[in-house]
PDB file of C-alpha atoms in Angstrom:
ATOM      1  CA  MET A 169     113.703 128.710  93.345  1.00 84.00           C
ATOM      2  CA  THR A 170     110.877 129.424  90.933  1.00 85.00           C
ATOM      3  CA  LEU A 171     108.173 126.948  89.943  1.00 83.00           C
ATOM      4  CA  GLU A 172     109.702 126.795  86.456  1.00 83.00           C
ATOM      5  CA  GLU A 173     113.109 125.846  87.869  1.00 84.00           C
ATOM      6  CA  PHE A 174     111.464 123.304  90.149  1.00 86.00           C
ATOM      7  CA  PHE A 175     109.564 121.678  87.274  1.00 80.00           C
ATOM      8  CA  ALA A 176     112.791 121.443  85.253  1.00 83.00           C
ATOM      9  CA  LEU A 177     114.413 119.158  87.861  1.00 85.00           C
ATOM     10  CA  PRO A 178     114.637 115.476  86.897  1.00 81.00           C
ATOM     11  CA  ASP A 179     111.781 113.200  87.981  1.00 75.00           C
ATOM     12  CA  ASP A 180     113.613 109.897  87.956  1.00 71.00           C
ATOM     13  CA  ASP A 181     116.791 110.381  89.972  1.00 72.00           C
ATOM     14  CA  GLY A 182     115.609 108.713  93.185  1.00 74.00           C
ATOM     15  CA  MET A 183     114.924 111.995  94.964  1.00 75.00           C
ATOM     16  CA  GLU A 184     111.667 113.217  96.448  1.00 79.00           C
ATOM     17  CA  ARG A 185     111.287 116.993  96.162  1.00 83.00           C
ATOM     18  CA  ILE A 186     108.857 119.622  97.333  1.00 76.00           C
ATOM     19  CA  LEU A 187     109.005 123.363  96.947  1.00 83.00           C
ATOM     20  CA  ILE A 188     107.785 125.420  99.908  1.00 87.00           C
ATOM     21  CA  ARG A 189     107.691 129.186  99.394  1.00 85.00           C
ATOM     22  CA  GLY A 190     110.538 129.012  96.905  1.00 86.00           C
ATOM     23  CA  ARG A 191     112.708 126.784  99.094  1.00 86.00           C
ATOM     24  CA  LEU A 192     113.631 123.375  97.698  1.00 85.00           C
ATOM     25  CA  LEU A 193     113.392 120.476 100.151  1.00 80.00           C
ATOM     26  CA  GLU A 194     114.679 117.121  98.971  1.00 81.00           C
ATOM     27  CA  LYS A 195     115.402 113.684 100.378  1.00 75.00           C
ATOM     28  CA  PRO A 196     115.850 110.183  99.000  1.00 70.00           C
ATOM     29  CA  ALA A 197     112.565 108.874  97.587  1.00 69.00           C
ATOM     30  CA  THR A 198     110.394 107.071 100.110  1.00 64.00           C
ATOM     31  CA  LYS A 199     110.355 103.319  99.824  1.00 64.00           C
ATOM     32  CA  ARG A 200     106.705 102.484 100.164  1.00 65.00           C
ATOM     33  CA  ASN A 201     105.739  99.603 102.384  1.00 71.00           C
ATOM     34  CA  ARG A 202     102.593  97.528 102.529  1.00 76.00           C
ATOM     35  CA  TRP A 203     101.131  99.498 105.449  1.00 80.00           C
ATOM     36  CA  ASN A 204     101.482 102.837 103.715  1.00 85.00           C
ATOM     37  CA  SER A 205     100.178 101.434 100.437  1.00 89.00           C
ATOM     38  CA  SER A 206      97.222  99.791 102.157  1.00 92.00           C
ATOM     39  CA  CYS A 207      96.328 103.017 104.017  1.00 94.00           C
ATOM     40  CA  GLU A 208      96.626 105.070 100.835  1.00 95.00           C
ATOM     41  CA  ALA A 209      94.388 102.687  98.888  1.00 95.00           C
ATOM     42  CA  ALA A 210      91.782 102.532 101.664  1.00 97.00           C
ATOM     43  CA  ILE A 211      91.637 106.305 102.129  1.00 98.00           C
ATOM     44  CA  ALA A 212      91.387 106.942  98.383  1.00 97.00           C
ATOM     45  CA  ARG A 213      88.607 104.325  98.107  1.00 97.00           C
ATOM     46  CA  LEU A 214      86.649 105.681 101.089  1.00 98.00           C
ATOM     47  CA  ILE A 215      86.847 109.267  99.845  1.00 98.00           C
ATOM     48  CA  GLY A 216      86.120 108.085  96.295  1.00 97.00           C
ATOM     49  CA  ASN A 217      82.956 106.316  97.469  1.00 97.00           C
ATOM     50  CA  TRP A 218      81.762 109.587  98.957  1.00 98.00           C
ATOM     51  CA  VAL A 219      82.732 111.578  95.831  1.00 97.00           C
ATOM     52  CA  VAL A 220      80.665 109.398  93.474  1.00 97.00           C
ATOM     53  CA  SER A 221      77.636 109.876  95.745  1.00 96.00           C
ATOM     54  CA  GLN A 222      77.811 113.656  95.262  1.00 95.00           C
ATOM     55  CA  PRO A 223      75.843 115.550  92.608  1.00 94.00           C
ATOM     56  CA  LYS A 224      77.671 116.719  89.506  1.00 94.00           C
ATOM     57  CA  PRO A 225      79.740 118.755  89.042  1.00 94.00           C
ATOM     58  CA  ARG A 226      81.804 117.209  91.793  1.00 95.00           C
ATOM     59  CA  GLY A 227      85.378 117.209  92.950  1.00 96.00           C
ATOM     60  CA  LYS A 228      87.917 114.477  92.527  1.00 96.00           C
ATOM     61  CA  VAL A 229      90.118 112.289  94.705  1.00 97.00           C
ATOM     62  CA  PHE A 230      93.821 111.942  93.895  1.00 96.00           C
ATOM     63  CA  SER A 231      96.471 109.612  95.288  1.00 94.00           C
ATOM     64  CA  GLY A 232     100.064 108.530  94.732  1.00 87.00           C
ATOM     65  CA  GLU A 233     101.883 111.771  95.465  1.00 85.00           C
ATOM     66  CA  ALA A 234      99.462 113.825  93.381  1.00 88.00           C
ATOM     67  CA  GLY A 235     101.126 117.094  92.369  1.00 89.00           C
ATOM     68  CA  PHE A 236      99.573 120.342  93.556  1.00 92.00           C
ATOM     69  CA  ILE A 237     100.716 123.912  92.951  1.00 91.00           C
ATOM     70  CA  LEU A 238      99.670 125.604  96.174  1.00 91.00           C
ATOM     71  CA  ARG A 239     101.035 129.083  95.485  1.00 88.00           C
ATOM     72  CA  GLY A 240     102.769 130.801  92.599  1.00 83.00           C
ATOM     73  CA  THR A 241     105.187 133.335  94.117  1.00 80.00           C
ATOM     74  CA  PRO A 242     107.091 132.358  96.085  1.00 81.00           C
ATOM     75  CA  GLY A 243     106.352 128.948  94.648  1.00 84.00           C
ATOM     76  CA  THR A 244     104.954 125.996  96.563  1.00 83.00           C
ATOM     77  CA  SER A 245     104.523 122.655  94.853  1.00 87.00           C
ATOM     78  CA  VAL A 246     104.060 119.381  96.699  1.00 89.00           C
ATOM     79  CA  GLY A 247     103.080 115.782  96.163  1.00 88.00           C
ATOM     80  CA  ILE A 248     100.225 114.710  98.423  1.00 94.00           C
ATOM     81  CA  ASP A 249      99.604 111.057  99.310  1.00 94.00           C
ATOM     82  CA  VAL A 250      95.801 111.397  99.040  1.00 97.00           C
ATOM     83  CA  ALA A 251      93.842 114.566  98.342  1.00 97.00           C
ATOM     84  CA  TYR A 252      90.299 115.635  97.600  1.00 98.00           C
ATOM     85  CA  ALA A 253      90.018 118.715  95.397  1.00 97.00           C
ATOM     86  CA  SER A 254      86.837 120.635  94.658  1.00 96.00           C
ATOM     87  CA  HIS A 255      85.362 120.787  91.176  1.00 95.00           C
ATOM     88  CA  GLU A 256      86.427 124.450  90.944  1.00 94.00           C
ATOM     89  CA  ILE A 257      90.093 123.599  91.567  1.00 94.00           C
ATOM     90  CA  VAL A 258      90.064 120.514  89.318  1.00 92.00           C
ATOM     91  CA  SER A 259      88.467 122.434  86.443  1.00 90.00           C
ATOM     92  CA  ARG A 260      91.370 124.952  86.442  1.00 84.00           C
ATOM     93  CA  SER A 261      93.645 122.291  84.998  1.00 77.00           C
ATOM     94  CA  ASP A 262      93.281 120.921  81.492  1.00 71.00           C
ATOM     95  CA  THR A 263      94.515 117.566  80.203  1.00 73.00           C
ATOM     96  CA  THR A 264      97.922 119.009  79.298  1.00 74.00           C
ATOM     97  CA  THR A 265      98.665 120.111  82.885  1.00 73.00           C
ATOM     98  CA  ARG A 266     100.499 117.585  85.030  1.00 78.00           C
ATOM     99  CA  MET A 267      99.676 119.282  88.344  1.00 86.00           C
ATOM    100  CA  ILE A 268      96.516 120.554  89.982  1.00 91.00           C
ATOM    101  CA  ASP A 269      96.597 124.340  90.287  1.00 91.00           C
ATOM    102  CA  GLY A 270      95.311 125.292  93.727  1.00 93.00           C
ATOM    103  CA  PRO A 271      94.866 123.818  97.172  1.00 96.00           C
ATOM    104  CA  PRO A 272      92.779 120.721  97.814  1.00 97.00           C
ATOM    105  CA  VAL A 273      89.966 120.664 100.356  1.00 98.00           C
ATOM    106  CA  LEU A 274      91.596 117.695 102.122  1.00 98.00           C
ATOM    107  CA  ALA A 275      95.293 116.759 102.156  1.00 98.00           C
ATOM    108  CA  VAL A 276      96.275 113.383 103.615  1.00 98.00           C
ATOM    109  CA  GLU A 277      99.884 112.571 104.453  1.00 96.00           C
ATOM    110  CA  ILE A 278     100.702 108.996 105.440  1.00 95.00           C
ATOM    111  CA  LEU A 279     103.789 108.880 107.626  1.00 93.00           C
ATOM    112  CA  SER A 280     106.782 106.867 106.482  1.00 87.00           C
ATOM    113  CA  PRO A 281     109.787 105.899 108.599  1.00 82.00           C
ATOM    114  CA  ASN A 282     111.959 108.506 106.882  1.00 81.00           C
ATOM    115  CA  ASP A 283     109.568 111.451 107.380  1.00 84.00           C
ATOM    116  CA  SER A 284     110.972 114.026 109.779  1.00 86.00           C
ATOM    117  CA  GLN A 285     108.849 115.962 112.223  1.00 91.00           C
ATOM    118  CA  GLU A 286     110.194 119.193 110.715  1.00 90.00           C
ATOM    119  CA  GLU A 287     109.050 118.142 107.232  1.00 88.00           C
ATOM    120  CA  ILE A 288     105.556 117.222 108.410  1.00 92.00           C
ATOM    121  CA  ILE A 289     105.161 120.448 110.414  1.00 93.00           C
ATOM    122  CA  THR A 290     106.349 122.463 107.404  1.00 92.00           C
ATOM    123  CA  LYS A 291     103.848 120.766 105.106  1.00 93.00           C
ATOM    124  CA  VAL A 292     100.917 121.053 107.538  1.00 96.00           C
ATOM    125  CA  SER A 293     101.669 124.745 108.152  1.00 96.00           C
ATOM    126  CA  GLU A 294     101.867 125.461 104.422  1.00 95.00           C
ATOM    127  CA  TYR A 295      98.675 123.507 103.681  1.00 96.00           C
ATOM    128  CA  LEU A 296      96.721 125.461 106.275  1.00 97.00           C
ATOM    129  CA  ASP A 297      98.277 128.768 105.191  1.00 96.00           C
ATOM    130  CA  VAL A 298      97.187 128.356 101.555  1.00 95.00           C
ATOM    131  CA  GLY A 299      93.613 127.406 102.451  1.00 96.00           C
ATOM    132  CA  VAL A 300      93.479 123.613 102.783  1.00 97.00           C
ATOM    133  CA  ALA A 301      90.446 123.079 105.018  1.00 97.00           C
ATOM    134  CA  LEU A 302      91.441 119.670 106.429  1.00 98.00           C
ATOM    135  CA  VAL A 303      94.812 117.998 106.839  1.00 98.00           C
ATOM    136  CA  TRP A 304      95.104 114.401 108.023  1.00 98.00           C
ATOM    137  CA  ILE A 305      98.394 112.968 109.211  1.00 98.00           C
ATOM    138  CA  VAL A 306      98.006 109.190 109.220  1.00 97.00           C
ATOM    139  CA  GLU A 307     100.300 107.069 111.385  1.00 96.00           C
ATOM    140  CA  PRO A 308     100.050 103.465 110.097  1.00 94.00           C
ATOM    141  CA  MET A 309     102.023 101.798 112.882  1.00 92.00           C
ATOM    142  CA  PHE A 310      99.870 103.253 115.676  1.00 95.00           C
ATOM    143  CA  GLN A 311      96.716 103.352 113.542  1.00 96.00           C
ATOM    144  CA  THR A 312      95.934 106.970 114.344  1.00 98.00           C
ATOM    145  CA  VAL A 313      94.937 110.065 112.387  1.00 98.00           C
ATOM    146  CA  THR A 314      95.744 113.582 113.552  1.00 98.00           C
ATOM    147  CA  VAL A 315      93.396 116.158 112.039  1.00 98.00           C
ATOM    148  CA  TYR A 316      94.455 119.754 111.502  1.00 98.00           C
ATOM    149  CA  ARG A 317      92.037 122.574 110.689  1.00 97.00           C
ATOM    150  CA  PRO A 318      92.737 126.308 110.332  1.00 96.00           C
ATOM    151  CA  ASN A 319      92.738 128.149 113.656  1.00 95.00           C
ATOM    152  CA  GLU A 320      92.097 124.995 115.702  1.00 96.00           C
ATOM    153  CA  ARG A 321      94.232 122.712 117.805  1.00 97.00           C
ATOM    154  CA  PRO A 322      95.100 119.359 116.208  1.00 98.00           C
ATOM    155  CA  THR A 323      92.876 116.448 117.215  1.00 98.00           C
ATOM    156  CA  LEU A 324      94.021 112.836 117.495  1.00 98.00           C
ATOM    157  CA  PHE A 325      91.619 110.107 116.331  1.00 98.00           C
ATOM    158  CA  SER A 326      91.878 106.330 116.673  1.00 98.00           C
ATOM    159  CA  GLY A 327      89.791 103.141 116.659  1.00 97.00           C
ATOM    160  CA  SER A 328      86.074 103.801 116.292  1.00 98.00           C
ATOM    161  CA  ASP A 329      86.496 107.601 116.342  1.00 98.00           C
ATOM    162  CA  VAL A 330      84.668 109.205 113.418  1.00 98.00           C
ATOM    163  CA  LEU A 331      86.449 111.380 110.857  1.00 98.00           C
ATOM    164  CA  THR A 332      84.157 113.807 109.058  1.00 96.00           C
ATOM    165  CA  GLY A 333      84.474 116.191 106.162  1.00 94.00           C
ATOM    166  CA  THR A 334      82.895 119.008 108.186  1.00 90.00           C
ATOM    167  CA  ASP A 335      81.240 121.698 106.035  1.00 92.00           C
ATOM    168  CA  GLN A 336      83.701 121.277 103.155  1.00 92.00           C
ATOM    169  CA  MET A 337      82.782 117.625 102.467  1.00 96.00           C
ATOM    170  CA  PRO A 338      79.191 117.400 103.723  1.00 95.00           C
ATOM    171  CA  GLY A 339      78.028 113.913 104.607  1.00 96.00           C
ATOM    172  CA  PHE A 340      81.508 112.372 104.514  1.00 98.00           C
ATOM    173  CA  GLN A 341      82.275 110.266 107.551  1.00 97.00           C
ATOM    174  CA  ILE A 342      84.357 107.191 108.243  1.00 98.00           C
ATOM    175  CA  THR A 343      85.885 105.597 111.304  1.00 98.00           C
ATOM    176  CA  VAL A 344      89.624 105.403 111.744  1.00 98.00           C
ATOM    177  CA  ASN A 345      89.263 101.607 111.874  1.00 97.00           C
ATOM    178  CA  GLN A 346      88.010 101.625 108.267  1.00 97.00           C
ATOM    179  CA  ILE A 347      91.380 102.940 107.122  1.00 97.00           C
ATOM    180  CA  PHE A 348      93.232 100.063 108.764  1.00 95.00           C
ATOM    181  CA  GLU A 349      90.835  97.154 108.143  1.00 89.00           C
ATOM    182  CA  ASP A 350      92.288  94.039 106.560  1.00 72.00           C
TER     183      ASP A 350
END
């Protein structure tokens, strides 16, 4: 399927769709729960606090299944729960574009009960393949974050473990507990 065909699909039919290398993956839309919503809000706020402390021009934080076009042919377009995109990527899109054209620096996926392991592995692999520097898989029920980086083994973080932005988000650091605080 091409990006054009993908974008022509209806948005409001109760289906959640992503396009990975021209292959359409769809499932019933995720019913958000308070734990996922709380994690998403906290992560967006924590990254946003760091973003506003950066000199201009600076990148931007997105949340709520923000649409990203990760590759053109074969097409990959996904919705990401929370993402941080560099100024260079954000500036590629004008106000008439509904999706961000290019990979974010950080992609955060918050697990839902209906997420399959195959779907998560597919997304993480595609994110790393197109140049996403950091991928976080957040597990709300166990209050953990698994961090994926290109050419490295995944690392599991919990409790007071510190998540950093490494070289791509200099100075960014939070503890896993901050994501799950009430």
